[in-house]
């Protein structure tokens, strides 16, 4: 059964707002007033990417019978805001902490890859919106790019990130997720690539 503690709900909401504001700050060119005006759309484009990424970890961990709870990392949230002000976002707002008996390599790998797979699904949904709705092109494009970025960033094989656990479990699955998410990131930097797939 999925349960949320009061502290966990608080941490998710705070993290969602801070990460959304960090990306708004980035897109606004560090203009605070413009960034504040962008928060509503950033909550949809960025906030959902973050929240569902973390919930995917939680739900898969619970499916394996573990207790899982998201906890924000205050230093990470502050660092995200600082880096956003200077032109890039290092997004490490917190993590889902898992408690229980010894977790197998396979279970840990599947829990760790769940977040990025969720972001890839969202990136595909935003890609579909790009195809069918020219009016929402810009924000759908941002949604696709940011979800791709979240998926790719979290799969970096660095201690503490999901990728270090996934690659130990299944290097092939790790490569597939990295390549797909990197594809969305590449489209973000080179929009002309959209013509090849749409």
Short mmCIF file of N, CA and C in Angstrom, two decimals:
data_model
loop_
_atom_site.label_atom_id
_atom_site.label_comp_id
_atom_site.label_asym_id
_atom_site.label_seq_id
_atom_site.Cartn_x
_atom_site.Cartn_y
_atom_site.Cartn_z
N UNK A 1 0.85 -1.20 0.00
CA UNK A 1 0.00 0.00 0.00
C UNK A 1 0.88 1.25 0.00
N UNK A 2 0.53 2.20 -0.85
CA UNK A 2 1.32 3.43 -0.96
C UNK A 2 0.91 4.41 0.14
N UNK A 3 1.87 4.84 0.93
CA UNK A 3 1.61 5.81 1.99
C UNK A 3 2.58 6.97 1.88
N UNK A 4 2.09 8.16 2.20
CA UNK A 4 2.93 9.35 2.21
C UNK A 4 2.90 9.96 3.61
N UNK A 5 4.07 10.28 4.15
CA UNK A 5 4.13 10.96 5.43
C UNK A 5 3.93 12.46 5.19
N UNK A 6 3.59 13.19 6.24
CA UNK A 6 3.41 14.64 6.13
C UNK A 6 4.72 15.30 5.71
N UNK A 7 5.84 14.82 6.26
CA UNK A 7 7.15 15.38 5.89
C UNK A 7 7.47 15.13 4.43
N UNK A 8 7.09 13.96 3.94
CA UNK A 8 7.37 13.62 2.54
C UNK A 8 6.57 14.51 1.60
N UNK A 9 5.29 14.72 1.90
CA UNK A 9 4.46 15.60 1.07
C UNK A 9 5.04 17.01 1.07
N UNK A 10 5.45 17.48 2.25
CA UNK A 10 6.07 18.81 2.35
C UNK A 10 7.32 18.88 1.49
N UNK A 11 8.19 17.87 1.59
CA UNK A 11 9.45 17.86 0.84
C UNK A 11 9.23 17.82 -0.66
N UNK A 12 8.24 17.05 -1.10
CA UNK A 12 7.93 16.96 -2.53
C UNK A 12 7.45 18.31 -3.05
N UNK A 13 6.55 18.95 -2.31
CA UNK A 13 6.00 20.24 -2.75
C UNK A 13 7.08 21.31 -2.81
N UNK A 14 7.91 21.38 -1.77
CA UNK A 14 9.00 22.37 -1.74
C UNK A 14 9.97 22.13 -2.88
N UNK A 15 10.36 20.88 -3.07
CA UNK A 15 11.31 20.53 -4.14
C UNK A 15 10.74 20.86 -5.50
N UNK A 16 9.45 20.56 -5.70
CA UNK A 16 8.80 20.82 -6.98
C UNK A 16 8.81 22.31 -7.31
N UNK A 17 8.50 23.14 -6.31
CA UNK A 17 8.48 24.58 -6.54
C UNK A 17 9.88 25.13 -6.78
N UNK A 18 10.86 24.66 -6.01
CA UNK A 18 12.22 25.18 -6.16
C UNK A 18 12.82 24.79 -7.51
N UNK A 19 12.65 23.54 -7.91
CA UNK A 19 13.19 23.09 -9.20
C UNK A 19 12.48 23.81 -10.35
N UNK A 20 11.18 24.01 -10.23
CA UNK A 20 10.43 24.74 -11.26
C UNK A 20 10.94 26.17 -11.35
N UNK A 21 11.18 26.79 -10.20
CA UNK A 21 11.67 28.17 -10.21
C UNK A 21 13.09 28.23 -10.77
N UNK A 22 13.90 27.20 -10.49
CA UNK A 22 15.27 27.17 -11.01
C UNK A 22 15.27 27.19 -12.53
N UNK A 23 14.40 26.37 -13.14
CA UNK A 23 14.33 26.34 -14.60
C UNK A 23 13.70 27.62 -15.15
N UNK A 24 12.75 28.19 -14.40
CA UNK A 24 12.16 29.47 -14.81
C UNK A 24 13.23 30.56 -14.79
N UNK A 25 14.08 30.51 -13.78
CA UNK A 25 15.19 31.47 -13.67
C UNK A 25 16.14 31.31 -14.85
N UNK A 26 16.40 30.06 -15.22
CA UNK A 26 17.28 29.78 -16.35
C UNK A 26 16.70 30.33 -17.65
N UNK A 27 15.41 30.05 -17.89
CA UNK A 27 14.76 30.48 -19.13
C UNK A 27 14.58 32.00 -19.21
N UNK A 28 14.49 32.64 -18.05
CA UNK A 28 14.25 34.09 -18.02
C UNK A 28 15.54 34.89 -18.13
N UNK A 29 16.67 34.20 -18.21
CA UNK A 29 17.95 34.91 -18.24
C UNK A 29 18.26 35.56 -16.91
N UNK A 30 17.85 34.87 -15.82
CA UNK A 30 18.09 35.33 -14.44
C UNK A 30 17.31 36.60 -14.08
N UNK A 31 16.20 36.84 -14.79
CA UNK A 31 15.33 37.96 -14.44
C UNK A 31 14.28 37.45 -13.45
N UNK A 32 14.38 37.89 -12.21
CA UNK A 32 13.53 37.36 -11.13
C UNK A 32 12.05 37.54 -11.43
N UNK A 33 11.65 38.73 -11.86
CA UNK A 33 10.23 39.00 -12.12
C UNK A 33 9.68 38.11 -13.23
N UNK A 34 10.47 37.97 -14.30
CA UNK A 34 10.04 37.09 -15.40
C UNK A 34 9.97 35.65 -14.93
N UNK A 35 10.95 35.25 -14.13
CA UNK A 35 10.99 33.88 -13.60
C UNK A 35 9.74 33.58 -12.77
N UNK A 36 9.34 34.53 -11.94
CA UNK A 36 8.14 34.35 -11.12
C UNK A 36 6.90 34.18 -12.00
N UNK A 37 6.83 34.93 -13.08
CA UNK A 37 5.67 34.83 -13.98
C UNK A 37 5.64 33.49 -14.72
N UNK A 38 6.80 32.84 -14.83
CA UNK A 38 6.88 31.55 -15.53
C UNK A 38 6.58 30.36 -14.64
N UNK A 39 6.48 30.58 -13.34
CA UNK A 39 6.31 29.46 -12.41
C UNK A 39 5.11 28.58 -12.74
N UNK A 40 3.91 29.13 -13.04
CA UNK A 40 2.77 28.24 -13.32
C UNK A 40 3.04 27.24 -14.45
N UNK A 41 3.58 27.71 -15.57
CA UNK A 41 3.85 26.79 -16.68
C UNK A 41 5.02 25.87 -16.35
N UNK A 42 5.99 26.36 -15.57
CA UNK A 42 7.13 25.54 -15.19
C UNK A 42 6.72 24.41 -14.24
N UNK A 43 5.69 24.65 -13.43
CA UNK A 43 5.19 23.59 -12.56
C UNK A 43 4.66 22.42 -13.38
N UNK A 44 4.08 22.73 -14.55
CA UNK A 44 3.57 21.68 -15.43
C UNK A 44 4.71 21.02 -16.20
N UNK A 45 5.58 21.84 -16.76
CA UNK A 45 6.64 21.32 -17.63
C UNK A 45 7.77 20.67 -16.82
N UNK A 46 8.15 21.29 -15.71
CA UNK A 46 9.27 20.80 -14.90
C UNK A 46 8.79 20.05 -13.66
N UNK A 47 7.81 20.65 -12.96
CA UNK A 47 7.35 20.05 -11.71
C UNK A 47 6.85 18.63 -11.88
N UNK A 48 6.05 18.40 -12.92
CA UNK A 48 5.54 17.06 -13.17
C UNK A 48 6.67 16.09 -13.51
N UNK A 49 7.65 16.56 -14.27
CA UNK A 49 8.79 15.71 -14.63
C UNK A 49 9.51 15.23 -13.37
N UNK A 50 9.71 16.15 -12.44
CA UNK A 50 10.40 15.82 -11.19
C UNK A 50 9.55 14.91 -10.30
N UNK A 51 8.29 15.30 -10.08
CA UNK A 51 7.43 14.55 -9.15
C UNK A 51 7.22 13.12 -9.62
N UNK A 52 6.87 12.95 -10.89
CA UNK A 52 6.60 11.60 -11.37
C UNK A 52 7.87 10.75 -11.45
N UNK A 53 9.01 11.40 -11.65
CA UNK A 53 10.29 10.68 -11.60
C UNK A 53 10.48 10.06 -10.22
N UNK A 54 10.28 10.88 -9.19
CA UNK A 54 10.48 10.39 -7.82
C UNK A 54 9.40 9.39 -7.42
N UNK A 55 8.16 9.63 -7.83
CA UNK A 55 7.09 8.69 -7.50
C UNK A 55 7.30 7.33 -8.15
N UNK A 56 7.90 7.33 -9.34
CA UNK A 56 8.18 6.06 -10.01
C UNK A 56 9.13 5.22 -9.15
N UNK A 57 10.17 5.86 -8.61
CA UNK A 57 11.09 5.15 -7.71
C UNK A 57 10.32 4.59 -6.51
N UNK A 58 9.48 5.43 -5.93
CA UNK A 58 8.74 5.04 -4.72
C UNK A 58 7.80 3.86 -4.99
N UNK A 59 7.04 3.96 -6.09
CA UNK A 59 6.04 2.92 -6.38
C UNK A 59 6.70 1.57 -6.68
N UNK A 60 7.81 1.58 -7.42
CA UNK A 60 8.49 0.31 -7.73
C UNK A 60 9.09 -0.28 -6.46
N UNK A 61 9.66 0.57 -5.61
CA UNK A 61 10.23 0.08 -4.35
C UNK A 61 9.15 -0.54 -3.48
N UNK A 62 7.98 0.10 -3.42
CA UNK A 62 6.88 -0.43 -2.62
C UNK A 62 6.38 -1.75 -3.20
N UNK A 63 6.40 -1.83 -4.52
CA UNK A 63 5.98 -3.08 -5.17
C UNK A 63 6.86 -4.25 -4.74
N UNK A 64 8.12 -3.96 -4.46
CA UNK A 64 9.03 -5.01 -3.98
C UNK A 64 8.95 -5.22 -2.47
N UNK A 65 8.07 -4.46 -1.83
CA UNK A 65 7.86 -4.66 -0.40
C UNK A 65 8.70 -3.79 0.51
N UNK A 66 9.31 -2.75 -0.03
CA UNK A 66 10.16 -1.88 0.78
C UNK A 66 9.41 -0.61 1.17
N UNK A 67 9.88 0.00 2.25
CA UNK A 67 9.38 1.31 2.64
C UNK A 67 10.18 2.35 1.87
N UNK A 68 9.52 3.25 1.21
CA UNK A 68 10.21 4.25 0.40
C UNK A 68 9.64 5.63 0.70
N UNK A 69 10.53 6.59 0.91
CA UNK A 69 10.09 7.95 1.27
C UNK A 69 11.02 8.98 0.64
N UNK A 70 10.42 9.98 -0.01
CA UNK A 70 11.21 11.06 -0.61
C UNK A 70 11.62 12.04 0.47
N UNK A 71 12.90 12.45 0.41
CA UNK A 71 13.41 13.48 1.32
C UNK A 71 14.19 14.50 0.49
N UNK A 72 13.87 15.76 0.72
CA UNK A 72 14.58 16.80 -0.04
C UNK A 72 15.98 16.99 0.53
N UNK A 73 16.85 17.50 -0.33
CA UNK A 73 18.21 17.83 0.04
C UNK A 73 18.34 19.34 -0.09
N UNK A 74 18.33 20.02 1.05
CA UNK A 74 18.30 21.49 1.05
C UNK A 74 19.49 22.07 0.30
N UNK A 75 20.68 21.49 0.54
CA UNK A 75 21.87 21.99 -0.15
C UNK A 75 21.73 21.84 -1.67
N UNK A 76 21.12 20.73 -2.09
CA UNK A 76 20.91 20.49 -3.52
C UNK A 76 19.95 21.49 -4.13
N UNK A 77 18.91 21.85 -3.38
CA UNK A 77 17.94 22.83 -3.87
C UNK A 77 18.59 24.20 -4.01
N UNK A 78 19.39 24.58 -3.01
CA UNK A 78 20.09 25.86 -3.07
C UNK A 78 21.06 25.88 -4.24
N UNK A 79 21.78 24.76 -4.43
CA UNK A 79 22.76 24.67 -5.52
C UNK A 79 22.07 24.78 -6.87
N UNK A 80 20.85 24.20 -6.98
CA UNK A 80 20.09 24.28 -8.23
C UNK A 80 19.76 25.73 -8.56
N UNK A 81 19.38 26.50 -7.55
CA UNK A 81 19.06 27.92 -7.76
C UNK A 81 20.29 28.72 -8.15
N UNK A 82 21.40 28.42 -7.47
CA UNK A 82 22.65 29.15 -7.76
C UNK A 82 23.12 28.86 -9.19
N UNK A 83 23.13 27.58 -9.57
CA UNK A 83 23.59 27.23 -10.92
C UNK A 83 22.64 27.78 -11.98
N UNK A 84 21.32 27.80 -11.68
CA UNK A 84 20.35 28.34 -12.64
C UNK A 84 20.63 29.81 -12.90
N UNK A 85 21.01 30.53 -11.87
CA UNK A 85 21.29 31.97 -12.01
C UNK A 85 22.47 32.20 -12.95
N UNK A 86 23.40 31.23 -12.98
CA UNK A 86 24.59 31.38 -13.80
C UNK A 86 24.51 30.63 -15.14
N UNK A 87 23.30 30.18 -15.50
CA UNK A 87 23.10 29.69 -16.86
C UNK A 87 22.97 28.20 -17.07
N UNK A 88 22.93 27.40 -16.00
CA UNK A 88 22.65 25.96 -16.15
C UNK A 88 22.05 25.47 -14.84
N UNK A 89 21.41 24.30 -14.88
CA UNK A 89 20.78 23.78 -13.67
C UNK A 89 21.38 22.43 -13.32
N UNK A 90 21.94 22.35 -12.12
CA UNK A 90 22.37 21.06 -11.57
C UNK A 90 21.25 20.61 -10.65
N UNK A 91 20.43 19.69 -11.16
CA UNK A 91 19.20 19.30 -10.46
C UNK A 91 19.40 18.07 -9.58
N UNK A 92 19.66 18.30 -8.30
CA UNK A 92 19.75 17.22 -7.33
C UNK A 92 18.98 17.63 -6.08
N UNK A 93 17.63 17.73 -6.21
CA UNK A 93 16.82 18.28 -5.12
C UNK A 93 16.60 17.35 -3.93
N UNK A 94 16.81 16.06 -4.14
CA UNK A 94 16.56 15.10 -3.07
C UNK A 94 16.53 13.70 -3.65
N UNK A 95 16.04 12.76 -2.87
CA UNK A 95 16.02 11.38 -3.34
C UNK A 95 14.98 10.57 -2.57
N UNK A 96 14.59 9.45 -3.16
CA UNK A 96 13.71 8.51 -2.47
C UNK A 96 14.60 7.55 -1.68
N UNK A 97 14.42 7.55 -0.37
CA UNK A 97 15.19 6.67 0.50
C UNK A 97 14.40 5.40 0.74
N UNK A 98 15.08 4.26 0.57
CA UNK A 98 14.42 2.96 0.63
C UNK A 98 14.91 2.20 1.86
N UNK A 99 13.97 1.65 2.61
CA UNK A 99 14.30 0.90 3.82
C UNK A 99 13.73 -0.50 3.73
N UNK A 100 14.47 -1.46 4.24
CA UNK A 100 14.03 -2.85 4.24
C UNK A 100 15.22 -3.76 4.32
N UNK A 101 14.99 -5.05 4.13
CA UNK A 101 16.09 -6.00 4.12
C UNK A 101 16.96 -5.75 2.90
N UNK A 102 18.06 -6.43 2.82
CA UNK A 102 19.03 -6.22 1.74
C UNK A 102 18.35 -6.26 0.37
N UNK A 103 18.51 -5.19 -0.38
CA UNK A 103 17.91 -5.08 -1.71
C UNK A 103 18.82 -5.75 -2.73
N UNK A 104 18.25 -6.59 -3.58
CA UNK A 104 19.06 -7.28 -4.58
C UNK A 104 19.51 -6.29 -5.66
N UNK A 105 20.53 -6.69 -6.41
CA UNK A 105 21.05 -5.86 -7.49
C UNK A 105 19.97 -5.60 -8.54
N UNK A 106 19.15 -6.62 -8.83
CA UNK A 106 18.10 -6.47 -9.82
C UNK A 106 17.02 -5.51 -9.34
N UNK A 107 16.59 -5.68 -8.09
CA UNK A 107 15.57 -4.80 -7.54
C UNK A 107 16.05 -3.35 -7.52
N UNK A 108 17.27 -3.16 -7.07
CA UNK A 108 17.84 -1.81 -6.99
C UNK A 108 17.94 -1.19 -8.38
N UNK A 109 18.31 -2.02 -9.36
CA UNK A 109 18.42 -1.53 -10.73
C UNK A 109 17.08 -1.11 -11.30
N UNK A 110 16.05 -1.93 -11.06
CA UNK A 110 14.73 -1.63 -11.59
C UNK A 110 14.11 -0.42 -10.89
N UNK A 111 14.34 -0.30 -9.59
CA UNK A 111 13.87 0.88 -8.86
C UNK A 111 14.55 2.14 -9.41
N UNK A 112 15.83 2.02 -9.69
CA UNK A 112 16.63 3.17 -10.13
C UNK A 112 16.34 3.59 -11.57
N UNK A 113 15.95 2.64 -12.41
CA UNK A 113 15.68 2.99 -13.81
C UNK A 113 14.25 3.50 -14.01
N UNK A 114 13.39 3.25 -13.04
CA UNK A 114 11.97 3.60 -13.17
C UNK A 114 11.75 5.09 -13.39
N UNK A 115 12.53 5.91 -12.69
CA UNK A 115 12.36 7.36 -12.83
C UNK A 115 12.65 7.85 -14.23
N UNK A 116 13.76 7.38 -14.79
CA UNK A 116 14.14 7.81 -16.13
C UNK A 116 13.17 7.29 -17.19
N UNK A 117 12.68 6.07 -17.02
CA UNK A 117 11.70 5.53 -17.96
C UNK A 117 10.42 6.38 -17.93
N UNK A 118 10.03 6.81 -16.74
CA UNK A 118 8.86 7.68 -16.60
C UNK A 118 9.08 8.99 -17.34
N UNK A 119 10.26 9.57 -17.20
CA UNK A 119 10.57 10.82 -17.91
C UNK A 119 10.57 10.62 -19.42
N UNK A 120 11.03 9.47 -19.88
CA UNK A 120 11.03 9.19 -21.32
C UNK A 120 9.59 9.10 -21.84
N UNK A 121 8.72 8.49 -21.05
CA UNK A 121 7.30 8.40 -21.44
C UNK A 121 6.71 9.80 -21.55
N UNK A 122 7.02 10.67 -20.58
CA UNK A 122 6.53 12.04 -20.63
C UNK A 122 7.12 12.79 -21.82
N UNK A 123 8.39 12.55 -22.11
CA UNK A 123 9.02 13.20 -23.27
C UNK A 123 8.31 12.80 -24.55
N UNK A 124 7.92 11.53 -24.66
CA UNK A 124 7.18 11.05 -25.83
C UNK A 124 5.80 11.70 -25.93
N UNK A 125 5.15 11.89 -24.78
CA UNK A 125 3.83 12.55 -24.77
C UNK A 125 3.97 13.99 -25.26
N UNK A 126 5.00 14.70 -24.77
CA UNK A 126 5.22 16.07 -25.21
C UNK A 126 5.58 16.11 -26.70
N UNK A 127 6.30 15.09 -27.17
CA UNK A 127 6.63 15.02 -28.59
C UNK A 127 5.36 14.88 -29.43
N UNK A 128 4.42 14.10 -28.93
CA UNK A 128 3.13 13.94 -29.62
C UNK A 128 2.37 15.26 -29.64
N UNK A 129 2.43 16.01 -28.52
CA UNK A 129 1.76 17.32 -28.46
C UNK A 129 2.38 18.27 -29.48
N UNK A 130 3.70 18.20 -29.63
CA UNK A 130 4.39 19.03 -30.63
C UNK A 130 3.83 18.75 -32.02
N UNK A 131 3.58 17.48 -32.29
CA UNK A 131 3.12 17.07 -33.63
C UNK A 131 1.69 17.54 -33.90
N UNK A 132 0.84 17.52 -32.87
CA UNK A 132 -0.58 17.78 -33.12
C UNK A 132 -1.02 19.20 -32.74
N UNK A 133 -0.17 19.94 -32.03
CA UNK A 133 -0.60 21.27 -31.59
C UNK A 133 0.50 22.30 -31.77
N UNK A 134 0.41 23.04 -32.84
CA UNK A 134 1.38 24.09 -33.10
C UNK A 134 1.31 25.21 -32.07
N UNK A 135 0.12 25.43 -31.51
CA UNK A 135 -0.07 26.51 -30.55
C UNK A 135 0.72 26.27 -29.26
N UNK A 136 0.89 25.01 -28.90
CA UNK A 136 1.61 24.67 -27.67
C UNK A 136 3.05 24.25 -27.93
N UNK A 137 3.52 24.53 -29.15
CA UNK A 137 4.83 24.02 -29.58
C UNK A 137 5.94 24.35 -28.58
N UNK A 138 6.06 25.61 -28.20
CA UNK A 138 7.21 26.02 -27.37
C UNK A 138 7.25 25.28 -26.05
N UNK A 139 6.10 25.24 -25.35
CA UNK A 139 6.09 24.60 -24.03
C UNK A 139 6.15 23.08 -24.13
N UNK A 140 5.55 22.52 -25.17
CA UNK A 140 5.67 21.08 -25.39
C UNK A 140 7.12 20.71 -25.69
N UNK A 141 7.78 21.58 -26.46
CA UNK A 141 9.19 21.36 -26.77
C UNK A 141 10.02 21.39 -25.50
N UNK A 142 9.75 22.36 -24.63
CA UNK A 142 10.47 22.45 -23.37
C UNK A 142 10.20 21.23 -22.50
N UNK A 143 8.94 20.78 -22.49
CA UNK A 143 8.59 19.59 -21.71
C UNK A 143 9.33 18.37 -22.19
N UNK A 144 9.41 18.21 -23.50
CA UNK A 144 10.15 17.09 -24.08
C UNK A 144 11.62 17.16 -23.70
N UNK A 145 12.21 18.34 -23.85
CA UNK A 145 13.63 18.51 -23.57
C UNK A 145 13.94 18.29 -22.09
N UNK A 146 13.15 18.88 -21.20
CA UNK A 146 13.43 18.79 -19.77
C UNK A 146 13.25 17.36 -19.26
N UNK A 147 12.23 16.66 -19.75
CA UNK A 147 12.07 15.26 -19.36
C UNK A 147 13.23 14.41 -19.88
N UNK A 148 13.66 14.70 -21.11
CA UNK A 148 14.83 13.99 -21.64
C UNK A 148 16.06 14.28 -20.81
N UNK A 149 16.20 15.55 -20.41
CA UNK A 149 17.34 15.95 -19.59
C UNK A 149 17.33 15.25 -18.24
N UNK A 150 16.16 15.21 -17.58
CA UNK A 150 16.04 14.52 -16.29
C UNK A 150 16.41 13.05 -16.42
N UNK A 151 15.90 12.41 -17.48
CA UNK A 151 16.17 10.99 -17.70
C UNK A 151 17.66 10.75 -17.90
N UNK A 152 18.28 11.59 -18.72
CA UNK A 152 19.71 11.44 -19.02
C UNK A 152 20.58 11.76 -17.81
N UNK A 153 20.31 12.88 -17.17
CA UNK A 153 21.11 13.32 -16.03
C UNK A 153 21.14 12.27 -14.93
N UNK A 154 19.98 11.70 -14.63
CA UNK A 154 19.90 10.72 -13.55
C UNK A 154 20.55 9.39 -13.90
N UNK A 155 20.81 9.15 -15.19
CA UNK A 155 21.48 7.91 -15.58
C UNK A 155 23.00 8.06 -15.72
N UNK A 156 23.52 9.23 -15.39
CA UNK A 156 24.97 9.36 -15.39
C UNK A 156 25.55 8.37 -14.38
N UNK A 157 26.59 7.63 -14.77
CA UNK A 157 27.14 6.59 -13.88
C UNK A 157 28.02 7.18 -12.78
N UNK A 158 27.40 8.06 -11.98
CA UNK A 158 28.09 8.73 -10.89
C UNK A 158 27.50 8.23 -9.58
N UNK A 159 28.35 7.99 -8.59
CA UNK A 159 27.89 7.52 -7.30
C UNK A 159 26.83 8.47 -6.75
N UNK A 160 25.70 7.91 -6.34
CA UNK A 160 24.61 8.71 -5.80
C UNK A 160 23.49 8.93 -6.80
N UNK A 161 23.80 8.84 -8.10
CA UNK A 161 22.77 8.95 -9.12
C UNK A 161 22.27 7.56 -9.53
N UNK A 162 21.11 7.53 -10.18
CA UNK A 162 20.49 6.24 -10.55
C UNK A 162 21.36 5.41 -11.48
N UNK A 163 22.08 6.08 -12.37
CA UNK A 163 22.85 5.36 -13.38
C UNK A 163 23.87 4.39 -12.81
N UNK A 164 24.48 4.73 -11.67
CA UNK A 164 25.50 3.86 -11.08
C UNK A 164 24.89 2.53 -10.62
N UNK A 165 23.61 2.55 -10.25
CA UNK A 165 22.94 1.33 -9.80
C UNK A 165 22.41 0.53 -10.98
N UNK A 166 21.90 1.25 -12.00
CA UNK A 166 21.34 0.58 -13.18
C UNK A 166 22.44 -0.15 -13.94
N UNK A 167 23.59 0.48 -14.11
CA UNK A 167 24.66 -0.11 -14.91
C UNK A 167 25.22 -1.37 -14.25
N UNK A 168 25.13 -1.44 -12.93
CA UNK A 168 25.57 -2.65 -12.21
C UNK A 168 24.59 -3.79 -12.43
N UNK A 169 23.32 -3.43 -12.57
CA UNK A 169 22.29 -4.45 -12.76
C UNK A 169 22.23 -4.93 -14.20
N UNK A 170 22.10 -3.97 -15.15
CA UNK A 170 21.91 -4.34 -16.55
C UNK A 170 22.49 -3.27 -17.46
N UNK A 171 23.75 -3.41 -17.87
CA UNK A 171 24.38 -2.41 -18.73
C UNK A 171 23.63 -2.16 -20.02
N UNK A 172 22.99 -3.20 -20.58
CA UNK A 172 22.26 -3.04 -21.84
C UNK A 172 21.06 -2.12 -21.65
N UNK A 173 20.29 -2.35 -20.56
CA UNK A 173 19.14 -1.49 -20.27
C UNK A 173 19.60 -0.06 -20.03
N UNK A 174 20.73 0.09 -19.36
CA UNK A 174 21.28 1.42 -19.09
C UNK A 174 21.62 2.13 -20.40
N UNK A 175 22.26 1.43 -21.33
CA UNK A 175 22.65 2.03 -22.61
C UNK A 175 21.42 2.48 -23.39
N UNK A 176 20.38 1.64 -23.42
CA UNK A 176 19.15 1.98 -24.15
C UNK A 176 18.53 3.25 -23.60
N UNK A 177 18.38 3.33 -22.27
CA UNK A 177 17.77 4.51 -21.64
C UNK A 177 18.62 5.75 -21.88
N UNK A 178 19.93 5.60 -21.78
CA UNK A 178 20.82 6.74 -22.00
C UNK A 178 20.72 7.25 -23.43
N UNK A 179 20.73 6.33 -24.40
CA UNK A 179 20.66 6.74 -25.80
C UNK A 179 19.34 7.41 -26.15
N UNK A 180 18.23 6.84 -25.65
CA UNK A 180 16.91 7.43 -25.93
C UNK A 180 16.80 8.81 -25.30
N UNK A 181 17.19 8.93 -24.02
CA UNK A 181 17.10 10.22 -23.35
C UNK A 181 18.05 11.23 -23.96
N UNK A 182 19.23 10.77 -24.36
CA UNK A 182 20.19 11.66 -25.01
C UNK A 182 19.64 12.16 -26.35
N UNK A 183 18.82 11.33 -27.00
CA UNK A 183 18.18 11.75 -28.24
C UNK A 183 17.27 12.94 -28.03
N UNK A 184 16.49 12.91 -26.95
CA UNK A 184 15.61 14.04 -26.64
C UNK A 184 16.42 15.29 -26.29
N UNK A 185 17.52 15.10 -25.57
CA UNK A 185 18.38 16.24 -25.23
C UNK A 185 18.97 16.84 -26.51
N UNK A 186 19.40 15.97 -27.43
CA UNK A 186 19.98 16.44 -28.70
C UNK A 186 18.97 17.26 -29.49
N UNK A 187 17.71 16.80 -29.49
CA UNK A 187 16.66 17.55 -30.19
C UNK A 187 16.49 18.93 -29.55
N UNK A 188 16.63 18.97 -28.22
CA UNK A 188 16.52 20.25 -27.53
C UNK A 188 17.56 21.25 -27.99
N UNK A 189 18.76 20.77 -28.27
CA UNK A 189 19.84 21.65 -28.72
C UNK A 189 19.81 21.87 -30.23
N UNK A 190 19.25 20.88 -30.94
CA UNK A 190 19.19 20.98 -32.41
C UNK A 190 17.76 20.68 -32.87
N UNK A 191 16.84 21.67 -32.76
CA UNK A 191 15.44 21.47 -33.10
C UNK A 191 15.19 20.97 -34.51
N UNK A 192 16.13 21.21 -35.41
CA UNK A 192 15.94 20.76 -36.79
C UNK A 192 15.86 19.25 -36.87
N UNK A 193 16.34 18.54 -35.85
CA UNK A 193 16.26 17.08 -35.82
C UNK A 193 14.82 16.59 -35.77
N UNK A 194 13.91 17.47 -35.34
CA UNK A 194 12.49 17.09 -35.28
C UNK A 194 11.97 16.69 -36.64
N UNK A 195 12.50 17.30 -37.70
CA UNK A 195 12.03 17.00 -39.05
C UNK A 195 12.31 15.55 -39.43
N UNK A 196 13.26 14.95 -38.76
CA UNK A 196 13.62 13.56 -39.08
C UNK A 196 12.65 12.55 -38.46
N UNK A 197 11.91 12.99 -37.42
CA UNK A 197 11.05 12.04 -36.73
C UNK A 197 9.57 12.41 -36.77
N UNK A 198 9.25 13.64 -37.19
CA UNK A 198 7.84 14.06 -37.25
C UNK A 198 7.38 14.20 -38.70
#
